[in-house]
Amino acid sequence: MNKKNSLQCLSIAELYSKFGILVILLIALIAGAILSPAFLVPSNLVSVAQNVGVYAIIALGMTRVLIGGGVDLSAGSNVAMCSVIVAAVYNSTGSTLLGVLLALVAGSCIGAVNGFFASYLELMPFIVTLATQMTVRGLAYLVSGGAPVFGVSDSLVFLGQGNIGGFPMMLLVVILATIFISFVMTRTSHGRYLYAIGGNPEAAGASGINVKQQRFINYVTMGTICALAGIIYAGRTNSGLPAGAVNFEFEAIIGTVLGGTSMAGGIGNPVCSIIGVFVVGIINNVMNLCSVNAFWQQVVKGIVIMVAVVLDIFTRNAIMKSTKKR
Amino acid sequence: MRNISKSFPGVKALDGVDLRVEQGTVHAIMGENGAGKSTLMKVLFGQYTPDEGEIFLEGKPVQLKSVKDAVNHGISMIYQELSPIKELSIAENIFVGRYPMTAAHIIDWKKMYTSCQEIFDRWGLSYDPQTKIKMLKTADIQMIEIIKAISFNAKLVIMDEPSSSISQKEVEKLFDFIRALKKEGITTIIITHKLDEVFTVADQVTVLRDGKYIGSNRIGELDRASLIKMMVGREMNNLFPKKDAGYGAPLLEVRGLNNGSRVQDVSFTLHKGEILGFAGIVGAGRTETMRALFGLDPHSSGEVIMDGKPIQIKHVRDAIKNDIVMATESRKDDGLVLCRSVEENIMLPSLYRRSKGGILNLKENRRVAEEASHKLEVKTSSMDTMANFLSGGNQQKLILCKWLLMNPKVLILDEPTRGIDVGAKWEIYNIITGLAKQGVGIILVSSEMEEIINLSDRVLVMCEGRINGCLEKGEVTQEKIMNLASEVQV
């Protein structure tokens, strides 16, 4: 009896981690349409996409990090620093390409620092990335001289704000990046290794996987992805904001967990994470359209986080329980 | 205790066991690994509720539904793995959960320390109640646990292999203390593997085997040989596939492998097509030896020679590169990624060989995984099923699958049939002997005597981190293994 129950529980959990977020997206869309006539309008949906684009890019990296059994709290700071680099390099040299390359290198280096401490020195990723969160924020201020750096090239502005025949560039970037990350996670050995490592690092190690190296690569990639997000962020805001992108890592984590990725590792899917991020974006948008008081918006957001965490525990527990039965 | 039975899914752990312990004596419980000793004690301590049977305490029937019930009836248990709260003091550990309180409901530290000191004085122990537990050695912590047990007014103290992790000298100290308890009229039940200890400290011994009661005797009426006979004298059933005796040329040679006290100077040779059994009691260092050989644990010294060439194994991937693979002891801990699919688990070690520039051919992968799982008859609804949903036997086959895909020359199996049913065991035995026929060298670590005796070409017996003896196929008997496993030969 018991076993059957836990199996049923597990299949629900499994179903949720696969398709649940689609149902939630549907509910959010319907609820939005009912609550505000201005919601289900192309121009509004485009603005939702543009609002969550940066979160979505970060969420792709965050999904990988969470699947691998880690977490990255330095993402927001990294985005801010990279946006500052892009803007500062453009303003002093006039080169977009140089700024983009430097930002990608810098972002990856931050990832490498996280990876070195969290993977090779086996420190807790939470603490390591909390430390880099502060350090990198400080670096962003140092690079910018404390003030925002205004102005980036037109091509970046086009990337962050433009559209092709009404289709936002930002969304195009998100879709391409999602396809790429999905490919990596399902069709490369590196992706399979990350799932295995997050699911059971001992078993992965005992199967001959270089666990530390794979985790390190994961953090470095996360840094690169944050740099990409930073470049887009610079285009979107037309500036490098050292005080910007605060808490973006949490926006990404909320969307990712809502999308069924487990905080405990081993389970998750980049596509679902992106949908999760959009659901959060839709909730925000609908509340704005209904002119919900800003303080109430915060309360609702907190509740959404709680729901996401409960769902995470629910999924994980169901799996753990049926594990213990054996 | 009368007629105690307890079943776990797939296993009958206890089958009508009787136990009669006289007040004020030291009673030893003996038996092989998996004989049901610990289960019986957990029933007595209220951790498991028996399916059948009654427990009598001082002549009266009692119901022990929880540990709390057992403690209230004056029963205490000291586990093999001690779990003190390391950051707290001795006194706090003894009084945890029942701190003496002042009138204002604040912990009465003074009273706690003095009453703790009183207990120590009474038993002639020289510990300072304020010392933190983490400063103490294992043997001392054990003593504290016993004191804690007695301080609950325990009349019956159960000790699960108390001597397994402490030195010889400390064991003597422990036994002196047990004798002191006896003088006070406190009864002790001691689970042990070691024959010498039984003859030193126990008054009476009860032997269990395969969850059944075998016999109970006063120590004076027994000698070593008859005790061993009681422990192992089981009928052999013919549940083993036949394998031609004999093996080929030397394949793997291990010389002087060391890792701390668990692996000491281990040397052996494995031949092509040989099944080399490793016997010994739990904790004899067999698993540790294999982990060191496979690169899961470091080894401080030792040479490994494969096909005549010395090789270096620092990581698991070094071992795999040299075609040495190991199916680890625990499916859950380091055998499988339970939250991932059957296919992913099967393919995990061989992905790097099958990917081109890191990119996988999903169709090819699926085909290979399906083929491998069909070969070993893994029962699963699909390749995408989570490994977690498979039964123990099928999970074990999954582990074999993933390693057989690597075409190993040396296959190390650590307890390959633990906790799986008879049918699945038979299938796994067939797989093992089949591989040996193909020339794979197989190291079989197992605590199941039958398995070791019937499958192995040679049996190495380990004891306290050393290889204690080697038995050839014809001469292996349970008695010989038990003798070698329970005492270090000089």
Short mmCIF file of C-alpha atoms in Angstrom, two decimals, chain A residues 1-317:
data_model
loop_
_atom_site.label_atom_id
_atom_site.label_comp_id
_atom_site.label_asym_id
_atom_site.label_seq_id
_atom_site.Cartn_x
_atom_site.Cartn_y
_atom_site.Cartn_z
CA MET A 1 0.00 0.00 0.00
CA ASN A 2 2.62 2.41 1.16
CA LYS A 3 4.83 1.67 -1.74
CA LYS A 4 2.02 2.19 -4.16
CA ASN A 5 1.21 5.52 -2.59
CA SER A 6 4.73 6.76 -2.85
CA LEU A 7 4.92 5.57 -6.42
CA GLN A 8 1.78 7.50 -7.27
CA CYS A 9 3.21 10.48 -5.47
CA LEU A 10 6.36 10.14 -7.46
CA SER A 11 4.65 9.93 -10.79
CA ILE A 12 2.78 13.14 -9.96
CA ALA A 13 6.08 14.70 -9.00
CA GLU A 14 7.61 13.43 -12.19
CA LEU A 15 4.73 14.69 -14.25
CA TYR A 16 5.00 18.06 -12.58
CA SER A 17 8.69 18.30 -13.25
CA LYS A 18 7.98 17.54 -16.91
CA PHE A 19 4.74 19.30 -17.83
CA GLY A 20 3.44 21.06 -14.74
CA ILE A 21 4.88 24.39 -15.72
CA LEU A 22 2.95 24.35 -19.00
CA VAL A 23 -0.27 24.02 -17.05
CA ILE A 24 0.79 26.87 -14.79
CA LEU A 25 1.66 29.01 -17.82
CA LEU A 26 -1.77 28.32 -19.28
CA ILE A 27 -3.46 29.26 -16.01
CA ALA A 28 -1.39 32.45 -15.83
CA LEU A 29 -2.34 33.38 -19.39
CA ILE A 30 -6.04 32.75 -18.84
CA ALA A 31 -6.06 34.53 -15.49
CA GLY A 32 -4.21 37.46 -17.05
CA ALA A 33 -6.72 37.69 -19.91
CA ILE A 34 -9.63 37.66 -17.47
CA LEU A 35 -8.12 40.19 -15.09
CA SER A 36 -7.00 42.76 -17.64
CA PRO A 37 -8.18 43.43 -21.19
CA ALA A 38 -4.81 45.01 -21.91
CA PHE A 39 -2.95 41.77 -21.16
CA LEU A 40 -3.49 39.52 -24.15
CA VAL A 41 -2.38 42.17 -26.64
CA PRO A 42 0.71 41.62 -28.84
CA SER A 43 2.44 44.81 -27.73
CA ASN A 44 1.98 43.89 -24.07
CA LEU A 45 3.27 40.35 -24.58
CA VAL A 46 6.31 41.74 -26.37
CA SER A 47 7.02 43.96 -23.42
CA VAL A 48 6.70 40.98 -21.07
CA ALA A 49 9.25 39.13 -23.17
CA GLN A 50 11.59 42.10 -23.12
CA ASN A 51 11.20 42.51 -19.40
CA VAL A 52 12.12 38.92 -18.60
CA GLY A 53 14.73 38.41 -21.33
CA VAL A 54 17.73 39.02 -19.09
CA TYR A 55 16.30 36.83 -16.32
CA ALA A 56 15.68 34.11 -18.87
CA ILE A 57 19.28 34.09 -20.06
CA ILE A 58 20.52 33.88 -16.46
CA ALA A 59 17.97 31.15 -15.75
CA LEU A 60 19.50 29.00 -18.49
CA GLY A 61 22.82 29.06 -16.69
CA MET A 62 21.14 28.72 -13.30
CA THR A 63 19.32 25.61 -14.48
CA ARG A 64 22.65 24.02 -15.33
CA VAL A 65 24.17 25.04 -12.03
CA LEU A 66 21.21 23.74 -10.02
CA ILE A 67 21.09 20.48 -12.00
CA GLY A 68 24.77 19.99 -11.22
CA GLY A 69 23.99 20.33 -7.52
CA GLY A 70 25.23 23.90 -7.02
CA VAL A 71 23.87 27.42 -6.88
CA ASP A 72 25.17 30.80 -8.07
CA LEU A 73 24.25 33.92 -6.14
CA SER A 74 26.81 36.09 -7.90
CA ALA A 75 24.89 36.15 -11.18
CA GLY A 76 23.29 39.58 -10.70
CA SER A 77 26.57 41.24 -9.77
CA ASN A 78 28.25 39.55 -12.69
CA VAL A 79 25.60 40.90 -15.06
CA ALA A 80 26.08 44.40 -13.66
CA MET A 81 29.86 44.22 -13.96
CA CYS A 82 29.71 42.96 -17.54
CA SER A 83 27.25 45.69 -18.53
CA VAL A 84 29.65 48.26 -17.08
CA ILE A 85 32.56 46.76 -19.00
CA VAL A 86 30.70 46.85 -22.30
CA ALA A 87 29.60 50.45 -21.79
CA ALA A 88 32.95 51.66 -20.46
CA VAL A 89 34.96 50.07 -23.27
CA TYR A 90 32.57 51.49 -25.86
CA ASN A 91 32.80 54.96 -24.38
CA SER A 92 36.58 54.98 -24.22
CA THR A 93 37.47 53.12 -27.44
CA GLY A 94 34.33 53.18 -29.55
CA SER A 95 34.60 49.44 -30.07
CA THR A 96 31.63 47.22 -29.35
CA LEU A 97 33.38 43.99 -30.20
CA LEU A 98 36.25 44.64 -27.79
CA GLY A 99 33.80 45.44 -25.00
CA VAL A 100 31.77 42.30 -25.68
CA LEU A 101 34.88 40.11 -25.74
CA LEU A 102 36.25 41.66 -22.56
CA ALA A 103 32.88 41.22 -20.84
CA LEU A 104 32.72 37.55 -21.86
CA VAL A 105 36.24 36.96 -20.57
CA ALA A 106 35.57 38.80 -17.31
CA GLY A 107 32.28 37.00 -16.73
CA SER A 108 33.89 33.63 -17.39
CA CYS A 109 36.71 34.49 -14.98
CA ILE A 110 34.19 35.20 -12.22
CA GLY A 111 32.67 31.81 -13.02
CA ALA A 112 36.11 30.22 -12.85
CA VAL A 113 36.68 31.74 -9.40
CA ASN A 114 33.33 30.36 -8.23
CA GLY A 115 34.17 27.01 -9.76
CA PHE A 116 37.62 26.88 -8.24
CA PHE A 117 36.35 27.43 -4.71
CA ALA A 118 33.08 25.54 -4.98
CA SER A 119 34.40 22.58 -6.93
CA TYR A 120 38.11 22.11 -6.44
CA LEU A 121 38.21 23.34 -2.84
CA GLU A 122 34.78 21.81 -2.17
CA LEU A 123 33.44 24.85 -0.31
CA MET A 124 29.71 25.39 -0.10
CA PRO A 125 28.55 27.06 -3.32
CA PHE A 126 26.08 29.18 -1.37
CA ILE A 127 28.82 30.86 0.65
CA VAL A 128 31.34 31.04 -2.20
CA THR A 129 28.94 32.75 -4.56
CA LEU A 130 27.61 35.00 -1.80
CA ALA A 131 31.18 36.21 -1.34
CA THR A 132 31.73 36.73 -5.06
CA GLN A 133 28.35 38.46 -5.26
CA MET A 134 29.72 41.21 -3.01
CA THR A 135 33.20 41.24 -4.50
CA VAL A 136 31.97 41.49 -8.06
CA ARG A 137 29.48 44.19 -7.16
CA GLY A 138 32.41 46.13 -5.74
CA LEU A 139 34.41 45.53 -8.92
CA ALA A 140 31.50 46.83 -11.01
CA TYR A 141 31.58 50.10 -9.04
CA LEU A 142 35.36 50.28 -9.35
CA VAL A 143 35.32 49.79 -13.12
CA SER A 144 32.60 52.42 -13.58
CA GLY A 145 34.07 54.87 -11.10
CA GLY A 146 30.97 54.61 -8.96
CA ALA A 147 28.54 56.16 -11.44
CA PRO A 148 26.53 54.66 -14.29
CA VAL A 149 28.22 54.68 -17.69
CA PHE A 150 25.76 55.93 -20.28
CA GLY A 151 25.64 55.01 -23.92
CA VAL A 152 26.35 51.82 -25.84
CA SER A 153 26.52 51.15 -29.55
CA ASP A 154 23.39 51.04 -31.70
CA SER A 155 23.89 47.38 -32.44
CA LEU A 156 23.62 46.52 -28.75
CA VAL A 157 20.61 48.77 -28.34
CA PHE A 158 19.05 46.90 -31.25
CA LEU A 159 19.86 43.62 -29.49
CA GLY A 160 18.28 44.74 -26.23
CA GLN A 161 15.34 46.78 -27.51
CA GLY A 162 14.88 46.26 -31.24
CA ASN A 163 12.70 43.92 -33.21
CA ILE A 164 12.52 42.27 -36.58
CA GLY A 165 9.08 42.71 -38.04
CA GLY A 166 7.60 43.06 -34.56
CA PHE A 167 9.45 40.05 -33.19
CA PRO A 168 11.71 41.25 -30.35
CA MET A 169 15.43 40.55 -30.78
CA MET A 170 15.65 39.76 -27.09
CA LEU A 171 13.20 36.89 -27.47
CA LEU A 172 15.14 35.60 -30.46
CA VAL A 173 18.32 35.52 -28.38
CA VAL A 174 16.50 33.72 -25.57
CA ILE A 175 15.10 31.13 -27.96
CA LEU A 176 18.46 30.48 -29.63
CA ALA A 177 20.23 30.24 -26.26
CA THR A 178 17.57 27.86 -24.95
CA ILE A 179 17.93 25.60 -27.97
CA PHE A 180 21.68 25.59 -27.51
CA ILE A 181 21.58 24.85 -23.77
CA SER A 182 18.93 22.17 -24.27
CA PHE A 183 21.15 20.55 -26.84
CA VAL A 184 24.08 20.61 -24.43
CA MET A 185 22.05 19.15 -21.60
CA THR A 186 20.48 16.28 -23.51
CA ARG A 187 22.87 15.47 -26.32
CA THR A 188 26.34 15.89 -24.96
CA SER A 189 28.19 13.79 -22.45
CA HIS A 190 28.86 16.94 -20.45
CA GLY A 191 25.12 17.46 -20.00
CA ARG A 192 24.55 13.87 -18.97
CA TYR A 193 27.43 14.13 -16.54
CA LEU A 194 25.90 17.20 -14.90
CA TYR A 195 22.63 15.36 -14.32
CA ALA A 196 24.47 12.39 -12.87
CA ILE A 197 26.68 14.55 -10.66
CA GLY A 198 23.73 16.51 -9.32
CA GLY A 199 21.73 13.32 -8.78
CA ASN A 200 24.45 11.40 -6.98
CA PRO A 201 28.01 12.74 -7.00
CA GLU A 202 29.39 9.55 -5.42
CA ALA A 203 27.90 7.33 -8.08
CA ALA A 204 29.11 9.71 -10.77
CA GLY A 205 32.63 9.62 -9.33
CA ALA A 206 32.49 5.84 -9.02
CA SER A 207 31.56 5.69 -12.70
CA GLY A 208 34.79 7.38 -13.63
CA ILE A 209 33.49 10.89 -14.16
CA ASN A 210 35.82 13.72 -13.26
CA VAL A 211 33.29 15.33 -10.96
CA LYS A 212 35.37 18.35 -10.00
CA GLN A 213 36.28 19.20 -13.57
CA GLN A 214 32.69 18.96 -14.77
CA ARG A 215 31.47 21.14 -11.92
CA PHE A 216 34.20 23.66 -12.65
CA ILE A 217 33.19 23.82 -16.30
CA ASN A 218 29.61 24.31 -15.16
CA TYR A 219 30.51 27.41 -13.13
CA VAL A 220 32.70 28.86 -15.86
CA THR A 221 29.85 28.44 -18.35
CA MET A 222 27.52 30.11 -15.87
CA GLY A 223 29.92 33.07 -15.79
CA THR A 224 29.93 33.26 -19.59
CA ILE A 225 26.14 33.14 -19.68
CA CYS A 226 25.97 35.94 -17.10
CA ALA A 227 28.31 37.99 -19.31
CA LEU A 228 25.94 37.43 -22.24
CA ALA A 229 23.07 38.55 -20.03
CA GLY A 230 25.15 41.59 -19.01
CA ILE A 231 25.76 42.54 -22.65
CA ILE A 232 22.06 42.33 -23.42
CA TYR A 233 21.28 44.24 -20.22
CA ALA A 234 23.60 47.03 -21.36
CA GLY A 235 21.75 47.18 -24.69
CA ARG A 236 18.40 47.16 -22.98
CA THR A 237 19.27 50.00 -20.57
CA ASN A 238 21.58 51.76 -23.02
CA SER A 239 24.14 51.97 -20.22
CA GLY A 240 26.41 50.13 -17.83
CA LEU A 241 24.76 50.14 -14.42
CA PRO A 242 27.01 49.16 -11.51
CA ALA A 243 24.02 49.29 -9.18
CA GLY A 244 21.76 47.42 -11.59
CA ALA A 245 20.73 43.80 -11.95
CA VAL A 246 20.33 43.47 -8.19
CA ASN A 247 18.64 40.20 -7.19
CA PHE A 248 18.52 39.02 -10.79
CA GLU A 249 19.91 35.68 -9.60
CA PHE A 250 16.84 35.23 -7.45
CA GLU A 251 14.50 36.06 -10.32
CA ALA A 252 16.29 33.34 -12.26
CA ILE A 253 16.17 30.84 -9.40
CA ILE A 254 12.44 31.44 -8.83
CA GLY A 255 11.66 30.84 -12.48
CA THR A 256 13.95 27.82 -12.64
CA VAL A 257 12.52 26.14 -9.56
CA LEU A 258 8.99 26.98 -10.64
CA GLY A 259 9.90 25.22 -13.88
CA GLY A 260 10.59 22.02 -11.97
CA THR A 261 14.34 22.11 -11.52
CA SER A 262 15.29 20.68 -8.17
CA MET A 263 17.42 22.76 -5.79
CA ALA A 264 18.94 19.47 -4.70
CA GLY A 265 20.27 18.70 -8.15
CA GLY A 266 19.91 16.02 -10.78
CA ILE A 267 16.52 17.05 -12.12
CA GLY A 268 15.58 19.90 -14.40
CA ASN A 269 15.05 21.12 -17.90
CA PRO A 270 16.11 24.44 -19.48
CA VAL A 271 12.91 24.84 -21.51
CA CYS A 272 10.78 24.51 -18.38
CA SER A 273 12.97 27.06 -16.60
CA ILE A 274 12.37 29.60 -19.36
CA ILE A 275 8.63 29.01 -19.12
CA GLY A 276 8.93 29.41 -15.35
CA VAL A 277 10.64 32.77 -15.81
CA PHE A 278 7.87 33.86 -18.19
CA VAL A 279 5.21 32.83 -15.67
CA VAL A 280 6.82 35.08 -13.05
CA GLY A 281 7.05 37.84 -15.68
CA ILE A 282 3.35 37.44 -16.51
CA ILE A 283 2.37 37.62 -12.85
CA ASN A 284 4.34 40.87 -12.51
CA ASN A 285 2.88 42.25 -15.69
CA VAL A 286 -0.71 41.45 -14.78
CA MET A 287 -0.28 43.03 -11.37
CA ASN A 288 1.07 46.17 -13.03
CA LEU A 289 -1.79 46.25 -15.50
CA CYS A 290 -4.29 45.92 -12.67
CA SER A 291 -2.31 48.64 -10.87
CA VAL A 292 -1.79 46.54 -7.80
CA ASN A 293 -0.07 48.47 -5.08
CA ALA A 294 3.72 47.97 -5.27
CA PHE A 295 3.87 46.66 -1.72
CA TRP A 296 1.24 44.05 -2.46
CA GLN A 297 3.25 43.07 -5.51
CA GLN A 298 6.15 42.24 -3.21
CA VAL A 299 3.88 40.17 -0.99
CA VAL A 300 2.60 38.21 -3.99
CA LYS A 301 6.13 37.66 -5.25
CA GLY A 302 7.13 36.28 -1.88
CA ILE A 303 4.22 33.88 -2.02
CA VAL A 304 5.26 32.78 -5.50
CA ILE A 305 8.72 32.00 -4.18
CA MET A 306 7.21 30.01 -1.36
CA VAL A 307 5.04 28.06 -3.78
CA ALA A 308 8.09 27.33 -5.91
CA VAL A 309 10.02 26.05 -2.90
CA VAL A 310 7.13 23.93 -1.70
CA LEU A 311 6.85 22.43 -5.16
CA ASP A 312 10.56 21.72 -5.11
CA ILE A 313 10.37 19.98 -1.75
CA PHE A 314 7.30 18.08 -2.88
CA THR A 315 9.04 16.79 -5.98
CA ARG A 316 12.24 15.95 -4.16
CA ASN A 317 10.55 14.32 -1.20
#
